[in-house]
PDB file of C-alpha atoms in Angstrom:
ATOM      1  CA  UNK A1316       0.000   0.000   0.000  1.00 74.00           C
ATOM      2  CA  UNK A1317       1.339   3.506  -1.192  1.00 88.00           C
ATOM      3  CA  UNK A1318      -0.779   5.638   0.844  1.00 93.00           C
ATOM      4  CA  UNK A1319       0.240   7.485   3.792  1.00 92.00           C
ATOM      5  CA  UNK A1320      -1.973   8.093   7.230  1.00 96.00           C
ATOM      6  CA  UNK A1321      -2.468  11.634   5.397  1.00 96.00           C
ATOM      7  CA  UNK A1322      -3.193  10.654   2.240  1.00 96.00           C
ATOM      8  CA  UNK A1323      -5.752   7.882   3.781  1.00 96.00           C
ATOM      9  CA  UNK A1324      -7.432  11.054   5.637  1.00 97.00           C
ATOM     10  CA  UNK A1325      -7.217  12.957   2.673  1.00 97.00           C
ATOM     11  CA  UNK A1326      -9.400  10.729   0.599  1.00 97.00           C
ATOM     12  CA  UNK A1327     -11.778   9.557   3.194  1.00 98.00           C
ATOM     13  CA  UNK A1328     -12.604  13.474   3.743  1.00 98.00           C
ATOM     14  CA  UNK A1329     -12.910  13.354  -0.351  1.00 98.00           C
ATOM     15  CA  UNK A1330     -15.141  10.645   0.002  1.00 98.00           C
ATOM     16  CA  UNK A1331     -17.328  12.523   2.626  1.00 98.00           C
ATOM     17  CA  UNK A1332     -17.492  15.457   1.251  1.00 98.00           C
ATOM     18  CA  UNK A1333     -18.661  14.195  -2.347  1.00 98.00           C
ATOM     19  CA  UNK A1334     -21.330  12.508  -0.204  1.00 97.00           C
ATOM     20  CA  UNK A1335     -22.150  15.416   1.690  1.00 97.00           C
ATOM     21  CA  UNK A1336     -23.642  17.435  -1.182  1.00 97.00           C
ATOM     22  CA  UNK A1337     -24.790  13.794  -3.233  1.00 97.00           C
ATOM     23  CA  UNK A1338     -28.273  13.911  -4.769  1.00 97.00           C
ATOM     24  CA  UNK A1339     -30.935  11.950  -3.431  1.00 97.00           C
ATOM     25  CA  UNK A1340     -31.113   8.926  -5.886  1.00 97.00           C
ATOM     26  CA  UNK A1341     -27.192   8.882  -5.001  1.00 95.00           C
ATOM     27  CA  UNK A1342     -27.592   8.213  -1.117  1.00 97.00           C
ATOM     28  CA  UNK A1343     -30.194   6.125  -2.205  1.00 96.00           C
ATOM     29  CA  UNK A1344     -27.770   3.171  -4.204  1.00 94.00           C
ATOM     30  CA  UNK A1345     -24.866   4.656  -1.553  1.00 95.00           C
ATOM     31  CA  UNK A1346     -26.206   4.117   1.618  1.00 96.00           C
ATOM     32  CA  UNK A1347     -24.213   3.878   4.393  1.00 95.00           C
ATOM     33  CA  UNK A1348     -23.579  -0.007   4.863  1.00 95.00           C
ATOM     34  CA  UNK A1349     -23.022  -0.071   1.745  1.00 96.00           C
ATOM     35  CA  UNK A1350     -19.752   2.393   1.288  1.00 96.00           C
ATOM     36  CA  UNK A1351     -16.235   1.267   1.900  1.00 97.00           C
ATOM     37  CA  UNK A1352     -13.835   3.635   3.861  1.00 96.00           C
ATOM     38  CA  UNK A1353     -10.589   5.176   2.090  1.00 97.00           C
ATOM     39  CA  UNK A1354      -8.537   2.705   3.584  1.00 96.00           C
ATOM     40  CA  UNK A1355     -10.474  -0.296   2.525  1.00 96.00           C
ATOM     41  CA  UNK A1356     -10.257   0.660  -0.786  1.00 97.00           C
ATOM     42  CA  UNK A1357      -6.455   1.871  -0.304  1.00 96.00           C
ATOM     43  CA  UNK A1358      -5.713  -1.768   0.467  1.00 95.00           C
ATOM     44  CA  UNK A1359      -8.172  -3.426  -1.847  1.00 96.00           C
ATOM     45  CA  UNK A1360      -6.923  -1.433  -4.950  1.00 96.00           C
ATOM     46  CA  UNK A1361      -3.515  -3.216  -5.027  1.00 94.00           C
ATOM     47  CA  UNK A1362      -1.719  -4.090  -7.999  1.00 95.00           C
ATOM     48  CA  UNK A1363      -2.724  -3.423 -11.437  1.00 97.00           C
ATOM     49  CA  UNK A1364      -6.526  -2.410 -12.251  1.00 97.00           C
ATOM     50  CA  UNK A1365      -8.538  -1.590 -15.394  1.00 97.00           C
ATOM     51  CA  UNK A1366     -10.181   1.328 -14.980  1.00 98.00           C
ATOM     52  CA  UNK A1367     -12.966   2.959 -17.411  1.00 98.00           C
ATOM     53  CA  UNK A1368     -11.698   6.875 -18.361  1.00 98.00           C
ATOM     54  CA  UNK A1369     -14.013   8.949 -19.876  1.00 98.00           C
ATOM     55  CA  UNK A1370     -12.766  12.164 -21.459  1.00 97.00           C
ATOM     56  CA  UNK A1371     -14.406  14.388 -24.006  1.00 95.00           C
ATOM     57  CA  UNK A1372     -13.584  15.487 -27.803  1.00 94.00           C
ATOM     58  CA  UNK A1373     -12.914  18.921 -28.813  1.00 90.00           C
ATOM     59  CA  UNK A1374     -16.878  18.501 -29.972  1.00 92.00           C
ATOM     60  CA  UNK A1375     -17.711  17.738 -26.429  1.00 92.00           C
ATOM     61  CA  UNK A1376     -18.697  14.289 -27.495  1.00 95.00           C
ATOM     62  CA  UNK A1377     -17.936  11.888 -24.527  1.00 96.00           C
ATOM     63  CA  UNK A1378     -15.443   8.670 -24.650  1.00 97.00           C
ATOM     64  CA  UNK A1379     -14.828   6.058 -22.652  1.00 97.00           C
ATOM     65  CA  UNK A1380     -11.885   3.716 -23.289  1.00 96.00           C
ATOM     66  CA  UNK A1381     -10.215   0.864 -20.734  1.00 96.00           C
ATOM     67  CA  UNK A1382      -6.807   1.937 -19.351  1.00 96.00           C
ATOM     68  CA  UNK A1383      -4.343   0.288 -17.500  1.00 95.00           C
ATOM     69  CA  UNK A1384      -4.427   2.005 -13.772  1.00 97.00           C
ATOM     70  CA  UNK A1385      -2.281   1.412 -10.631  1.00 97.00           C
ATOM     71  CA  UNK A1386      -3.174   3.377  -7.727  1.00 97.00           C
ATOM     72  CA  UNK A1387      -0.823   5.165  -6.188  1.00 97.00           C
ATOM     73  CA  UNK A1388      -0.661   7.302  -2.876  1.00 96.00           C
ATOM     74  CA  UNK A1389      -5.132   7.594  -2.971  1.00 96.00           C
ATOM     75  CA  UNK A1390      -4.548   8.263  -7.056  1.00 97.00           C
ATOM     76  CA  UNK A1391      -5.459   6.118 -10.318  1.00 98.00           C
ATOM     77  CA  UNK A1392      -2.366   6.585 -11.750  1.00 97.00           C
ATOM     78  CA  UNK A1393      -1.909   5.373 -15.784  1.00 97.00           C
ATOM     79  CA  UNK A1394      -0.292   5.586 -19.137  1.00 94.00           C
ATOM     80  CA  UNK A1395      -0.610   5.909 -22.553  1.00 94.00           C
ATOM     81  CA  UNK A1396       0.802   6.230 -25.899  1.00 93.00           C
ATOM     82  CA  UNK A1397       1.795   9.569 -27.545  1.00 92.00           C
ATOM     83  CA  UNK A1398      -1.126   8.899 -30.444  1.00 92.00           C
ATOM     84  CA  UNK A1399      -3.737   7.370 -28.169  1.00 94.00           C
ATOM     85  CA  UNK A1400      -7.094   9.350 -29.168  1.00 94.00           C
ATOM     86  CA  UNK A1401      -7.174   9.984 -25.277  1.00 94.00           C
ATOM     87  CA  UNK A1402      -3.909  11.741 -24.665  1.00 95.00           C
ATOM     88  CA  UNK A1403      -5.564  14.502 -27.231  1.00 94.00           C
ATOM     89  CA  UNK A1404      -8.756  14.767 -25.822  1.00 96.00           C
ATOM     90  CA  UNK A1405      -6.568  15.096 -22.172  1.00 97.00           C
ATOM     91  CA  UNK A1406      -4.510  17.734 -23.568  1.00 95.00           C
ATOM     92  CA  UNK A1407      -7.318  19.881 -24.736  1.00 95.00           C
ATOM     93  CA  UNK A1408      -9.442  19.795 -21.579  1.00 96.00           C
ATOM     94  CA  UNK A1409      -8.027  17.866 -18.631  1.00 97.00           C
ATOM     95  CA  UNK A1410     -11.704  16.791 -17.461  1.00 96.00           C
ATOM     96  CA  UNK A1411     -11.815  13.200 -16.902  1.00 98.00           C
ATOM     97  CA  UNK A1412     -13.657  10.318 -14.709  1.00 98.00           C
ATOM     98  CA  UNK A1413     -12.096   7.268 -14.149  1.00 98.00           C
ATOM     99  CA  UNK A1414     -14.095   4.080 -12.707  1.00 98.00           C
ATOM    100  CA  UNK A1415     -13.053   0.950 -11.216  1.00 98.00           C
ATOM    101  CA  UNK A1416     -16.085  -1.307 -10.914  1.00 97.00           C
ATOM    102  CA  UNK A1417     -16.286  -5.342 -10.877  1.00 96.00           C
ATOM    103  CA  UNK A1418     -19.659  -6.314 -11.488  1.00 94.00           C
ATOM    104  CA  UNK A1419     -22.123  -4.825  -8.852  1.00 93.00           C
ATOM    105  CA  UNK A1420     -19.621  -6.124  -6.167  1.00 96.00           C
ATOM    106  CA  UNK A1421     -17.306  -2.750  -5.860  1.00 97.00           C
ATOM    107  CA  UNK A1422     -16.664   0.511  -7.432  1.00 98.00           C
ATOM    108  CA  UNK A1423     -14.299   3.200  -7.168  1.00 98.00           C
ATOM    109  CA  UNK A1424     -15.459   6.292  -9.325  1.00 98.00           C
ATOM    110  CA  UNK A1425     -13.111   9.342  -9.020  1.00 98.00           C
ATOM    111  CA  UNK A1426     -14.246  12.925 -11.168  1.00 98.00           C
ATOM    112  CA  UNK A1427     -11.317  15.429 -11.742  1.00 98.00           C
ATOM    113  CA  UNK A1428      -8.754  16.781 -14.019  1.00 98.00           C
ATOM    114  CA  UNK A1429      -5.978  15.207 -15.036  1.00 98.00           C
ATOM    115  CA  UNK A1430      -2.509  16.099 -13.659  1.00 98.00           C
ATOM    116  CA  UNK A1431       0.390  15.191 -16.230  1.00 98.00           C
ATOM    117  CA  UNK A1432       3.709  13.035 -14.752  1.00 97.00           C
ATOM    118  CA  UNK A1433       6.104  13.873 -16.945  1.00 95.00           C
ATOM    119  CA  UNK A1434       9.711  12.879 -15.901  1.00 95.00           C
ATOM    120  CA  UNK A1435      10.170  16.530 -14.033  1.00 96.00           C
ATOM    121  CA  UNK A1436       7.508  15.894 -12.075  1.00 97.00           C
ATOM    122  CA  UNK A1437       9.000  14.821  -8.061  1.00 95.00           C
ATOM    123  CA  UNK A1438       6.307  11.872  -7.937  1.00 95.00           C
ATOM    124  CA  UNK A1439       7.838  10.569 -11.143  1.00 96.00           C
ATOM    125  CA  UNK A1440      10.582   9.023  -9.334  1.00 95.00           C
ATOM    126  CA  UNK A1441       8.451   6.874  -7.223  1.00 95.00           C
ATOM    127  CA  UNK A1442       5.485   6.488 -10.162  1.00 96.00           C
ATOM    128  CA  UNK A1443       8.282   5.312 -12.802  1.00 96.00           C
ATOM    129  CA  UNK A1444       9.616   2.249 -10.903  1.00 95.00           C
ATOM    130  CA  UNK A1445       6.870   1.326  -9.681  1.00 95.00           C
ATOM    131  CA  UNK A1446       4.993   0.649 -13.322  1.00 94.00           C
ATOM    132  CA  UNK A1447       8.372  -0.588 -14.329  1.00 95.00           C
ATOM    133  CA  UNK A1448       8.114  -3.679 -11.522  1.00 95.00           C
ATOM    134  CA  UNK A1449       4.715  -4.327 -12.008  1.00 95.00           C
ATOM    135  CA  UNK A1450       4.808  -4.798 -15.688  1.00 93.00           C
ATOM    136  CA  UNK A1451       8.228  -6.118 -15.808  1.00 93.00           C
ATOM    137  CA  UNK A1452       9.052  -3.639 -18.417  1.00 92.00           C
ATOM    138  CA  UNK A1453       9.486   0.549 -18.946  1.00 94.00           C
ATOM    139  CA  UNK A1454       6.211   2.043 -20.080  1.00 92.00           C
ATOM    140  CA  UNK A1455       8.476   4.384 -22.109  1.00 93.00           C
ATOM    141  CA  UNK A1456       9.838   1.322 -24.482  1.00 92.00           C
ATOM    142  CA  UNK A1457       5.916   0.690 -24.953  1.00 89.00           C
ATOM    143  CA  UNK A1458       5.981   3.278 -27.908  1.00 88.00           C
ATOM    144  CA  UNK A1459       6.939   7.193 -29.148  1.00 91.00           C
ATOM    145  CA  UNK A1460       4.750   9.778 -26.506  1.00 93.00           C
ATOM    146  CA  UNK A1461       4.474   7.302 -23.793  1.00 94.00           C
ATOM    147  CA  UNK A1462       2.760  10.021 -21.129  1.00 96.00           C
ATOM    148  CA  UNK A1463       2.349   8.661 -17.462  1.00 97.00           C
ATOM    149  CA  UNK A1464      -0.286  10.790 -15.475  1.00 98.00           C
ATOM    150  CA  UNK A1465      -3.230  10.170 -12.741  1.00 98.00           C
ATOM    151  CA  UNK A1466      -6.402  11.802 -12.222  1.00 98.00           C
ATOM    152  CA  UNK A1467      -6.649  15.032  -9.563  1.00 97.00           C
ATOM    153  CA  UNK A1468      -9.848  14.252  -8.181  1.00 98.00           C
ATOM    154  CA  UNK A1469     -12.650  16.939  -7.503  1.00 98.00           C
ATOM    155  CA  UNK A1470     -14.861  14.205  -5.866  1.00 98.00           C
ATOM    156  CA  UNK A1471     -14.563  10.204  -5.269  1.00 98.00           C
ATOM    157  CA  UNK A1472     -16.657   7.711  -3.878  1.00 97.00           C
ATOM    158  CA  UNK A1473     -16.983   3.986  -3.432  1.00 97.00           C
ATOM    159  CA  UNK A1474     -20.172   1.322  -3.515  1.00 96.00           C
ATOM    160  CA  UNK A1475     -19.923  -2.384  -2.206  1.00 97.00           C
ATOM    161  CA  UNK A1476     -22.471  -4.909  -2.034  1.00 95.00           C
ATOM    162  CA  UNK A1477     -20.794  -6.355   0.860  1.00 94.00           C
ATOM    163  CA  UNK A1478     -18.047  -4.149   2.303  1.00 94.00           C
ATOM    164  CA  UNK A1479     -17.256  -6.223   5.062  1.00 92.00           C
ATOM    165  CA  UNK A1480     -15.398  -8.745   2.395  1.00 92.00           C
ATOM    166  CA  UNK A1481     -13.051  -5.606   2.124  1.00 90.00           C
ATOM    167  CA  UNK A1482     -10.361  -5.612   4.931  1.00 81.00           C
ATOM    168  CA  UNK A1483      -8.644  -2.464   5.893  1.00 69.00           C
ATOM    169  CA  UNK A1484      -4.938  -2.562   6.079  1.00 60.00           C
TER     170      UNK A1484
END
């Protein structure tokens, strides 16, 4: 687990607050036993994860596309190639959703902006590695424009059917 006892606040006080001003149909599917805590899903989001992110076109036509996704330090955190449709839409407006979801067993659905992690950026040298090791090879050999960034949330919450088959770590 990447996250620290700050970051672990962090998101739970992301998670409440997205809550907080939910609509009603929301708090209806979201009700309280069935919502796992930041640190359950900190500890349950190990390893590598496909994640749905949507962007938009420079038409303002949605997309949705699968994406690798690690999460790192309370952050999907992917990559892509330098002429992936996605990187485009990304660069012209950085609004994006991401969404973890198995089934109707668990989801993780984050809204934000994207923030880029570009080999300048201080996370990079912990980010880097760490998709290095997992996939047993450097995203940057993957292709020309490989582009490693995560998603800056502006709200985040997570369902489970049965949230006491998540432990907290």
């Amino acid at each position: 687990m990447f996250e620290s006892e700050a970051e672990i606040a962090e998101m739970q006080l992301l998670f409440d607050d997205t809550l907080r001003v939910a609509n009603p149909h929301m708090l209806s599917i979201l009700t309280p036993e069935r919502r796992l805590s930041a640190r359950q899903v900190a500890a349950y989001l190990q390893g590598p994860r496909h994640v749905a992110l949507a962007t938009v076109t420079a038409k303002g036509e949605p997309r949705v596309s699968p994406v690798d996704a690690l999460f790192i330090h309370g952050r999907f955190t992917m990559s892509t190639g330098g002429e992936a449709a996605r990187l485009r839409h990304l660069r012209a407006n950085p609004a994006c959703s991401g969404a973890y979801v198995e089934g109707h067993r668990v989801a993780v659905v984050v809204n934000g902006a994207v923030e880029w992690i570009g080999r300048e950026h201080p996370d990079h040298r912990e980010i880097h590695p760490t998709w290095q090791a997992t996939y047993g090879l450097d995203p940057y050999d993957l292709g020309p424009g490989v582009t490693i960034f995560r998603i800056a949330p502006a709200s985040m919450w997570a369902f489970a059917s049965r949230p006491e088959e998540f432990e907290a770590l």
